Short mmCIF file of C-alpha atoms in Angstrom, two decimals:
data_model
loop_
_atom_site.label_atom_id
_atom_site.label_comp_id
_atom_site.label_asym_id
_atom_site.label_seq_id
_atom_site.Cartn_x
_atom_site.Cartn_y
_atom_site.Cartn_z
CA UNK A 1 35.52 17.54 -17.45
CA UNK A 2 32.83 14.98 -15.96
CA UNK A 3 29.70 14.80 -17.85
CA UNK A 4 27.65 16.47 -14.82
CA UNK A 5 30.17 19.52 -15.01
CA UNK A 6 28.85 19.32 -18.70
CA UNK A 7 25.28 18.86 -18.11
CA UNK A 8 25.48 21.94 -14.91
CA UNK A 9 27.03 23.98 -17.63
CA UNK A 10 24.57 23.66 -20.49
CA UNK A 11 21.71 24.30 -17.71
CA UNK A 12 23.47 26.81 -16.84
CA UNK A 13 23.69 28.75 -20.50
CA UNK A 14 20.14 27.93 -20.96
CA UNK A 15 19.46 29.60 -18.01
CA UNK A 16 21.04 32.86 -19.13
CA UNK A 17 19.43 32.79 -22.56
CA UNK A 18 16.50 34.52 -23.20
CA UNK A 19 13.01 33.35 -25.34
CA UNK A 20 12.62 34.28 -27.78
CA UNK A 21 12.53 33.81 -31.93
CA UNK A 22 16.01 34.33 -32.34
CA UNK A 23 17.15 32.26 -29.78
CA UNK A 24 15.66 29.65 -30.41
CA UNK A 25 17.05 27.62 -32.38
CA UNK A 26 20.35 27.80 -30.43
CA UNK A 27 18.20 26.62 -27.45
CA UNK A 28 16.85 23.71 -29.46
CA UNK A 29 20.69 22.96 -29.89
CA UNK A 30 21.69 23.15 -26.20
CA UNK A 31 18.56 21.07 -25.31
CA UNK A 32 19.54 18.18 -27.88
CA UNK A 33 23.41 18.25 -26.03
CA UNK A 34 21.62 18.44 -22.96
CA UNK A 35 19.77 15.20 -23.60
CA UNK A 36 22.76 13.42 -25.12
CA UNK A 37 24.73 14.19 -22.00
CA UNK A 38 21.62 12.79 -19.85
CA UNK A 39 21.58 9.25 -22.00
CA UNK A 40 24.97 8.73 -21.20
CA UNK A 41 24.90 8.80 -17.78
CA UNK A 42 22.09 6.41 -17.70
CA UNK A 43 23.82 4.40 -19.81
CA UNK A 44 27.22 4.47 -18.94
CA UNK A 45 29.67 3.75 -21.48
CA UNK A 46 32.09 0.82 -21.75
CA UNK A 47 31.36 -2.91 -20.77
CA UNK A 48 29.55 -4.56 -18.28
CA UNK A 49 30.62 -1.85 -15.83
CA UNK A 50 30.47 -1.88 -12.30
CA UNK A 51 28.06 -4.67 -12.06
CA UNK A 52 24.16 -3.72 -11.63
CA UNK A 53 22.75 -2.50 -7.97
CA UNK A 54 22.33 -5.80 -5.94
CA UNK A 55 18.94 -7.74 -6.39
CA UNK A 56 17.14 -4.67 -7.24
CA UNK A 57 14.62 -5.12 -10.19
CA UNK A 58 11.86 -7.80 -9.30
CA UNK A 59 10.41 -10.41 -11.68
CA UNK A 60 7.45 -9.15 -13.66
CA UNK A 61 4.44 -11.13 -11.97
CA UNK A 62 0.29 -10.24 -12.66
CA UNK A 63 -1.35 -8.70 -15.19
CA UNK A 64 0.03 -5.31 -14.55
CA UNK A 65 3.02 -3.81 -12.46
CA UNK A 66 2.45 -0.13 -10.51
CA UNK A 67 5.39 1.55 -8.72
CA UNK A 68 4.83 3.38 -6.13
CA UNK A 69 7.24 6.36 -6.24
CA UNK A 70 8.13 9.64 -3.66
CA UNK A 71 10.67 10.92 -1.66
CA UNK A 72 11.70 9.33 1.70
CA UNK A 73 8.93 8.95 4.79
CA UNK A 74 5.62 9.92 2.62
CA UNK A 75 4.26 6.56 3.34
CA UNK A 76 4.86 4.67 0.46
CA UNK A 77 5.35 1.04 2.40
CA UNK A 78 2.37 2.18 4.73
CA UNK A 79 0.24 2.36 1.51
CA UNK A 80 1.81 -0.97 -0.11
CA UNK A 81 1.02 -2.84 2.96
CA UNK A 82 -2.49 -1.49 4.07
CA UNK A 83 -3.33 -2.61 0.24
CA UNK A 84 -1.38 -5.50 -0.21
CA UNK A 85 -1.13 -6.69 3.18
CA UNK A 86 2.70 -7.33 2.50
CA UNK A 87 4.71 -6.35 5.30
CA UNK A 88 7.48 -3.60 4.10
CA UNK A 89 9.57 -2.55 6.95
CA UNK A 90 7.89 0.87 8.08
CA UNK A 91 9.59 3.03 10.65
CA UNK A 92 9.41 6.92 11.72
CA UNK A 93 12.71 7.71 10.12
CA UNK A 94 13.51 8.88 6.42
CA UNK A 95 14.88 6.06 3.93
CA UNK A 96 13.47 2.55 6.00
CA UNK A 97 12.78 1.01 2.73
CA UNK A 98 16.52 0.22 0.53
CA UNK A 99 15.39 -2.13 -2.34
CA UNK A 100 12.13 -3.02 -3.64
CA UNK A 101 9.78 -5.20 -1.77
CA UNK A 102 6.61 -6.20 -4.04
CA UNK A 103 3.26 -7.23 -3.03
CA UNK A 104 0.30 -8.37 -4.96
CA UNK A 105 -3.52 -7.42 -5.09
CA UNK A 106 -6.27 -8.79 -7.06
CA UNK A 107 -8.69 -6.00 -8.34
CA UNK A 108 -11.86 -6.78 -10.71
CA UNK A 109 -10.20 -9.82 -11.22
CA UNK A 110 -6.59 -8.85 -12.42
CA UNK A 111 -3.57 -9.37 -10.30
CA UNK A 112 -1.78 -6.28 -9.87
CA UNK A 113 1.89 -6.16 -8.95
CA UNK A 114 2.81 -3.51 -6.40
CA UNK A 115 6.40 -2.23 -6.24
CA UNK A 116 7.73 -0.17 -3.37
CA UNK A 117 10.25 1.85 -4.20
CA UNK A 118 13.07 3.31 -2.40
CA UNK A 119 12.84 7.04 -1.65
CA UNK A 120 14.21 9.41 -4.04
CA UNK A 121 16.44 11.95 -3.70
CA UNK A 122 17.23 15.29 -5.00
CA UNK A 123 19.70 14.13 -8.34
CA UNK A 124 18.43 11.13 -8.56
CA UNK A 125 18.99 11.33 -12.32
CA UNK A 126 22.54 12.50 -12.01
CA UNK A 127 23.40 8.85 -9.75
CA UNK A 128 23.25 10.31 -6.42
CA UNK A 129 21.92 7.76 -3.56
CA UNK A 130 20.11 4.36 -5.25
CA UNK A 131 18.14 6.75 -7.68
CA UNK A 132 19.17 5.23 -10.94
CA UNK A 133 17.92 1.94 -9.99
CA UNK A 134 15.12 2.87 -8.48
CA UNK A 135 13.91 5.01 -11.97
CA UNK A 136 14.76 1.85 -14.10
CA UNK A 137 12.51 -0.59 -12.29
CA UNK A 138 10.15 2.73 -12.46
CA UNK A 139 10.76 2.49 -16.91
CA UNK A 140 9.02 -0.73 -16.53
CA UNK A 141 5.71 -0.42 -14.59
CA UNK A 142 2.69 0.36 -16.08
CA UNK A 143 1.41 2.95 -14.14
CA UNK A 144 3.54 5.08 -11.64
CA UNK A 145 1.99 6.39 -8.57
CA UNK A 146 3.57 9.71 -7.39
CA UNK A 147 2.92 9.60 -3.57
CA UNK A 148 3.66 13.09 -1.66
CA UNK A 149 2.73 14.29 1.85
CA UNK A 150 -0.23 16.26 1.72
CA UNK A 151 1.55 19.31 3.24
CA UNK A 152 4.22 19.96 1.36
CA UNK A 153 3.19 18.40 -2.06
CA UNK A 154 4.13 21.06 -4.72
CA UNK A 155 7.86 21.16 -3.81
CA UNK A 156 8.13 17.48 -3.99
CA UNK A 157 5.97 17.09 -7.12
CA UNK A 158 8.04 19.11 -9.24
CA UNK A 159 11.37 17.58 -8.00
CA UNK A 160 10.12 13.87 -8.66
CA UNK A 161 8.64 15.03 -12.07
CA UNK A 162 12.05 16.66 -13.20
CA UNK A 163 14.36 13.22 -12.17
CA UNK A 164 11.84 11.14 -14.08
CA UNK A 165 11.70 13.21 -17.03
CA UNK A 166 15.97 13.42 -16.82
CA UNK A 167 15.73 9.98 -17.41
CA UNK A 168 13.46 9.52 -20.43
CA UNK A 169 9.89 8.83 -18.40
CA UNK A 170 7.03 11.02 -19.40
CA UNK A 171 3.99 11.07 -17.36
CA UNK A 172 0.48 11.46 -18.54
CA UNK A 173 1.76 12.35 -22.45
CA UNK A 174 1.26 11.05 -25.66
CA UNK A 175 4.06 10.04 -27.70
CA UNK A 176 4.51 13.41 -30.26
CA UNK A 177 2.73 12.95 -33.63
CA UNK A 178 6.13 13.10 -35.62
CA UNK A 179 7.12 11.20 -38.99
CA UNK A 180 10.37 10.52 -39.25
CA UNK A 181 12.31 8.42 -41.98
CA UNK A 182 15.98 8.20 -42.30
CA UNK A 183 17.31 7.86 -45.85
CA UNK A 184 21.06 7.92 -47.44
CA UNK A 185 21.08 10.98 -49.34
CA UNK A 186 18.55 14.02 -50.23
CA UNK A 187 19.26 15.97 -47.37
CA UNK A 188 16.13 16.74 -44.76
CA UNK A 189 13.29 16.95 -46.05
CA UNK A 190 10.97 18.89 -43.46
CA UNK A 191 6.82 19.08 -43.30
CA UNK A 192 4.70 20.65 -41.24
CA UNK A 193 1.04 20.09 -41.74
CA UNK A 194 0.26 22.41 -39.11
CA UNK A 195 1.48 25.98 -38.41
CA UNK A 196 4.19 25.22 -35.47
CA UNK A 197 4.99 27.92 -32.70
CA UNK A 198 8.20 26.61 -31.89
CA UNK A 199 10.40 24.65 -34.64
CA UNK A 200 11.13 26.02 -38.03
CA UNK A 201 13.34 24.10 -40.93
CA UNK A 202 16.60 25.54 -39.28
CA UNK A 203 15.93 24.32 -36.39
CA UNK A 204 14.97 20.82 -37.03
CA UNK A 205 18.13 20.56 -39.19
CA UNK A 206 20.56 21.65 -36.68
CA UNK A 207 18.76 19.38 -33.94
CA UNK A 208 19.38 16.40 -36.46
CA UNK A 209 22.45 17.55 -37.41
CA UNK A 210 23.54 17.34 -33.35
CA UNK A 211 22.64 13.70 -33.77
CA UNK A 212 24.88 13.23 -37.20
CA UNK A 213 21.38 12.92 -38.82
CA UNK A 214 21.69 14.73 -42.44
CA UNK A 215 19.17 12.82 -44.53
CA UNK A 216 15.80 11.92 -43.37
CA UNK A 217 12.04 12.97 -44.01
CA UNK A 218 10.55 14.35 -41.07
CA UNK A 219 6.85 15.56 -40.75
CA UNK A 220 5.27 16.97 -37.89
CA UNK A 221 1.54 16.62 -37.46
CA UNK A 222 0.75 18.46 -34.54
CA UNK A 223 2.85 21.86 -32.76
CA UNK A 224 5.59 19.95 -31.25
CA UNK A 225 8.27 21.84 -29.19
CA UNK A 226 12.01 20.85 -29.59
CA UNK A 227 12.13 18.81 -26.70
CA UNK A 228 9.46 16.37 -28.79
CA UNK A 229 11.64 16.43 -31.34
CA UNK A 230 14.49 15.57 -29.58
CA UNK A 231 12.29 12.70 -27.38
CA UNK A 232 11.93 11.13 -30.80
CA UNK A 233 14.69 11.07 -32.46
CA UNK A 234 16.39 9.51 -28.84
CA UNK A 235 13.77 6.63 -28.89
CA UNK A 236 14.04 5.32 -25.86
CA UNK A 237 11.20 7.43 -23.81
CA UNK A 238 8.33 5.44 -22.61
CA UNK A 239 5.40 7.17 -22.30
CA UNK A 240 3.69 6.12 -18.42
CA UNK A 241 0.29 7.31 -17.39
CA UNK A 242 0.59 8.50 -13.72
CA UNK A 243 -1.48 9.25 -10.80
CA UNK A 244 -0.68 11.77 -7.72
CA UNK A 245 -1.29 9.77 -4.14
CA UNK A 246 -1.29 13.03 -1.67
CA UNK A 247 -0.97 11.14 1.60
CA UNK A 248 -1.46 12.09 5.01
CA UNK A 249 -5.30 13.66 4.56
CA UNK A 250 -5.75 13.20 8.27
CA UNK A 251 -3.88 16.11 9.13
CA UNK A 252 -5.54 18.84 7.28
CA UNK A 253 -9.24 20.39 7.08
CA UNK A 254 -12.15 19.78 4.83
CA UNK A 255 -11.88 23.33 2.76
CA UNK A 256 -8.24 22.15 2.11
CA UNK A 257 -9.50 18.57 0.65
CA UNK A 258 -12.03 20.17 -1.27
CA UNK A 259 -9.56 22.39 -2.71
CA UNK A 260 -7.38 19.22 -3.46
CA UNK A 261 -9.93 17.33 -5.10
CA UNK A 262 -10.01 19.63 -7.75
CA UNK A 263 -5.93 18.94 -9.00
CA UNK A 264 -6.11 16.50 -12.31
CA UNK A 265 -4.43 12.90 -11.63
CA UNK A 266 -5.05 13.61 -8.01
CA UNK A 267 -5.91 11.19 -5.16
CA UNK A 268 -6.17 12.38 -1.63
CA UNK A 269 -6.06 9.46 0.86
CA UNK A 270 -4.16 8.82 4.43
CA UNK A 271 -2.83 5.17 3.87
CA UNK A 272 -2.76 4.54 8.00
CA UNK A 273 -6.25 4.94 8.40
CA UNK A 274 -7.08 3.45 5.19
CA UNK A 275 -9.41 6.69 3.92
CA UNK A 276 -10.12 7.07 0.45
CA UNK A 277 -8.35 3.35 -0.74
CA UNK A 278 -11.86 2.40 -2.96
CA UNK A 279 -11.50 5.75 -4.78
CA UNK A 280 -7.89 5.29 -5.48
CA UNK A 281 -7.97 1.39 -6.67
CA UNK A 282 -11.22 2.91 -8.71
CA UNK A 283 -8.15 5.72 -10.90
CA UNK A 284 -5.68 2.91 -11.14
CA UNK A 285 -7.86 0.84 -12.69
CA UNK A 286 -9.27 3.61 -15.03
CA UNK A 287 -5.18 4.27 -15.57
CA UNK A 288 -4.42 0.87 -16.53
CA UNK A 289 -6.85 0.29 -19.07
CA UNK A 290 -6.73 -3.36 -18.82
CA UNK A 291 -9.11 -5.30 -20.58
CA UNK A 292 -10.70 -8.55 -18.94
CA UNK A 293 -11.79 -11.39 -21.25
CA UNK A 294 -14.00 -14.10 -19.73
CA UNK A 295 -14.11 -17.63 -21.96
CA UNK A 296 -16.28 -20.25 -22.06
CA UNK A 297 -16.48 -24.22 -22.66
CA UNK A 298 -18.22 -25.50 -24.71
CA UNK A 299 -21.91 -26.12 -23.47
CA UNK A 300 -21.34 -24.53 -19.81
CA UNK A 301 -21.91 -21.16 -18.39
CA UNK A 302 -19.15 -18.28 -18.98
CA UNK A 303 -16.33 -18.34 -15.86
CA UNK A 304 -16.83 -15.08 -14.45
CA UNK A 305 -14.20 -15.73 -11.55
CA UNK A 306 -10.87 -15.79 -13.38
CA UNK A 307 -10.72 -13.51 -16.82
CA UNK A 308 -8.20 -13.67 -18.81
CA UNK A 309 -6.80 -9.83 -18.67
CA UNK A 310 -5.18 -8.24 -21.82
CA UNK A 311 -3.48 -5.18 -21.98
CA UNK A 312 -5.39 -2.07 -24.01
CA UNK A 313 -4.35 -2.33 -27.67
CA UNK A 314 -3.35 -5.77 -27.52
CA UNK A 315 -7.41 -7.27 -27.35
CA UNK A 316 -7.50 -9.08 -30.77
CA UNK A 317 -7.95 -13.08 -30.40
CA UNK A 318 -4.92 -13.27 -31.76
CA UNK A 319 -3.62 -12.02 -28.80
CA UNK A 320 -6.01 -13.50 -26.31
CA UNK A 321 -4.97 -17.29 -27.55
CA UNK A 322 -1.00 -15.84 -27.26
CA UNK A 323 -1.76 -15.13 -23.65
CA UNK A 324 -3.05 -18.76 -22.80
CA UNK A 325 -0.27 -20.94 -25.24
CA UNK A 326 1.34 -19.93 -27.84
CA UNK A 327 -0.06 -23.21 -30.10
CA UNK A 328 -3.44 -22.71 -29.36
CA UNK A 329 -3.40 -19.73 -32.51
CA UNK A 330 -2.62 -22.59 -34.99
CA UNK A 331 -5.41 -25.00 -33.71
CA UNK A 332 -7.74 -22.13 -34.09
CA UNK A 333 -10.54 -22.72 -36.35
CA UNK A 334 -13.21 -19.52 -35.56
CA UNK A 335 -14.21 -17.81 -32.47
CA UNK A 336 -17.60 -17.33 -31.12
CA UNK A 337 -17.86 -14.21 -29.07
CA UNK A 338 -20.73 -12.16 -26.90
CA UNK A 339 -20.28 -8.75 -25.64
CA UNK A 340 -20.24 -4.86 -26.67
CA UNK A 341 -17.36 -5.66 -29.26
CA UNK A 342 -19.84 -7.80 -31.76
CA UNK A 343 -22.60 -6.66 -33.39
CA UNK A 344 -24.83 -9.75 -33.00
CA UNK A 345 -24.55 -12.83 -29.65
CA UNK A 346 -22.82 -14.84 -30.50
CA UNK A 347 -20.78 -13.61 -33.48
CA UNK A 348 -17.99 -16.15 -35.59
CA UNK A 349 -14.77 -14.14 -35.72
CA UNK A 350 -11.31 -14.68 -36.90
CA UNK A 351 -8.08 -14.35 -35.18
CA UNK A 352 -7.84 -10.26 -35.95
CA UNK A 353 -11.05 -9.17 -34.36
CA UNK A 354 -10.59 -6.66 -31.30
CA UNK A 355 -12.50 -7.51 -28.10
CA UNK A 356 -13.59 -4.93 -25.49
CA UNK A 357 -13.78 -5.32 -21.72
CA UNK A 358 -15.99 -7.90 -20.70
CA UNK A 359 -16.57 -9.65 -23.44
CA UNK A 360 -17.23 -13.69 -23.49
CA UNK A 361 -14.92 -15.90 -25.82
CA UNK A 362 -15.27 -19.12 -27.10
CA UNK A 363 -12.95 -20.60 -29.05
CA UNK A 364 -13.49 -23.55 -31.68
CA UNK A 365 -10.65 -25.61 -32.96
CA UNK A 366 -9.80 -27.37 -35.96
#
C-alpha cells in the first residue's frame, strides 16, 4: 500500500468521525499518523534518491528572501518584474514560469531577494507536478507572499494554505507555547497551567506514545490543540509570516475593493498597471521586521546610505560585528551608540546590548 493510499485513508476515517469528547483522543491519534505519513513523503526514505529537481533552489543573496507563491497565471512574474525590473518570461497561458527566476530590490535601504515561484498545483504536497520543490525553496524565505486573482481568491487561498501546511509551513502563527523534555525513565509527566479545551493526559500520552515517546515532561502554557502538539514534537515546522497579494484589482468595482480592504494580511493591487505597489512594499517591510543599523567613523557624520540590516531578534552588537567579519567581535573594546535603544547619546555598551531600528553604532577597538 503506497503511503498516499495511507494518507487518503486516514483523511478519510477522520472524515467519518465525529467531534466530540470521546473522540477525541482517537482523532489526536489519526492526526499524529497522519503527519508521520506526510514527513515521509517529503522526505523520502533511503539514500540520495532520485537526485534533487534540476537547478531549482537559488543562492540566498540580500538581507531578506520573499517568495512569491500562487497557482498558475495569477501574475506572479508580472509582479516580480514590474518590482524588480527582472524579466521572467510572462505569457497568457497557465504554467510560463518552470523554475525559479530571482530578482532583487532595494527598499529603505535593505536588499530584498525576490523569488518567483512556479505555479502550484492541486497535491502539491503529495509530489504531483514540481510542487515539492517549489514548497522547499518556499521553507526558506522569510516572508511568503500568497498572490491570488482577485476573482476567484477564496478557492485558491484555501488550497495553497492546505499544501503549505501538508508540508510543515505555518503562516502568520506563533510557534505553540509547549515545554517539552525527554528523559529515560519516569514515564510522562504532563502540566497544564491553563485549563485546555482540547488535550487531556490520555491524549498527550497516546500522541507521544505514536512517536515511541514514553518518558518526557511536557507542559503546556497556553490551550494548544493536538495538531500543536504534534507540530512540536515533529520539529521541523518553520513558522513564516505571510501576506495575501489579490491581483488583478483592475477588473472589479470600488464597493468590491472596499470590501477587500477589510481581509487581515490583505493587499489588493493589479501588478500590470502597477496600482497599489507603495502600499504593498510598505506590509512587507512591516512583515519582515528587519532592523537597519547605520555606523559611524570615527570623527565623521553617520552613513545614512548603506545600513547594515539585521534580522529582528538577532540586533545585539554581538551580532552586528558577526554580520561585518567574524574577527571584528574579538578586537572589540566598547561600543558607542545613539538612537531609541540607549537611554543617553551616545551611550558605551558591550557586545550583548540590543539595538533597535535606526540606531547609530560606533565601534571602538582594542
Amino acid at each position: 500500500m503506497s503511503i498516499l493510499a495511507k494518507i487518503a485513508e486516514i483523511e478519510n476515517e477522520m472524515a467519518r468521525t465525529q467531534k466530540n469528547k470521546a473522540t477525541a483522543h482517537h482523532l489526536g491519534l489519526l492526526k499524529a499518523r497522519l503527519a508521520k505519513l506526510r514527513r515521509e513523503l517529503i522526505t523520502p526514505k533511503g539514500g540520495s534518491g532520485g537526485g534533487t529537481g534540476e537547478g531549482f533552489d537559488v543562492a540566498k543573496t540580500g538581507d531578506a528572501r520573499i517568495g512569491f507563491v500562487g497557482f498558475p497565471s495569477v501574475g506572479k512574474s508580472t509582479l516580480l518584474s514590474n518590482l524588480a525590473g527582472v524579466y521572467s518570461e510572462v505569457a497568457a497561458y497557465e504554467f510560463t514560469t518552470l523554475t525559479t527566476v530571482p530578482g532583487v530590490i532595494r527598499y529603505k535601504g535593505a536588499k530584498i531577494q525576490l523569488l518567483d515561484l512556479p505555479g502550484i498545483i492541486e497535491g502539491a504536497k503529495d509530489g504531483k507536478g514540481r510542487g515539492r520543490q517549489v514548497i522547499a525553496v518556499a521553507r526558506t524565505c522569510n516572508l511568503i507572499l500568497i498572490v491570488l486573482d482577485v476573482l476567484k481568491p477564496l478557492l485558491h487561498k484555501k488550497l495553497i494554505e492546505h499544501e503549505l501546511e501538508g508540508f510543515g509551513i505555518r503562516l502568520n502563527k506563533q510557534p505553540p507555547n509547549i515545554g517539552f523534555k525527554k528523559k529515560d525513565k519516569g514515564g510522562i509527566n504532563f502540566t497544564a497551567t491553563c485549563t485546555q479545551s482540547e488535550l487531556d493526559a490520555e491524549t498527550v500520552k497516546s500522541i507521544l506514545s505514536e512517536y515511541k515517546i514514553h518518558n518526557a515532561d511536557i507542559t503546556l502554557r497556553s490551550d494548544v490543540t493536538a495538531d500543536d502538539l504534534i507540530d512540536m514534537v515533529e520539529g521541523n515546522r518553520v513558522y513564516i509570516p505571510c501576506i495575501y497579494v489579490l491581483n488583478k484589482i483592475d477588473q472589479i468595482s470600488i464597493e468590491e475593493l472596499d470590501v477587500i480592504y477589510k481581509v487581515p494580511h490583505c493587499v489588493p493591487i493589479s501588478a500590470h498597471h502597477r496600482w497599489n505597489f507603495d502600499d504593498l512594499l510598505e506590509k512587507m517591510w512591516d512583515y519582515l521586521q528587519l532592523v537597519r543599523i547605520y555606523t559611524k567613523p570615527k570623527g565623521q557624520l553617520p552613513d545614512y546610505t548603506s545600513p547594515v540590516v539585521l534580522p529582528n531578534g538577532r540586533t545585539s552588537v554581538e551580532d552586528f560585528c558577526l554580520k561585518i567579519h567574524k574577527n571584528l567581535i574579538k578586537e572589540l573594546k566598547y561600543a558607542l551608540v545613539w538612537g531609541s535603544s540607549v537611554k543617553h547619546n551616545p551611550q558605551k555598551v558591550g557586545k550583548d546590548h540590543v539595538m533597535e531600528d535606526e540606531d547609530v553604532i560606533q565601534l571602538v577597538k582594542k
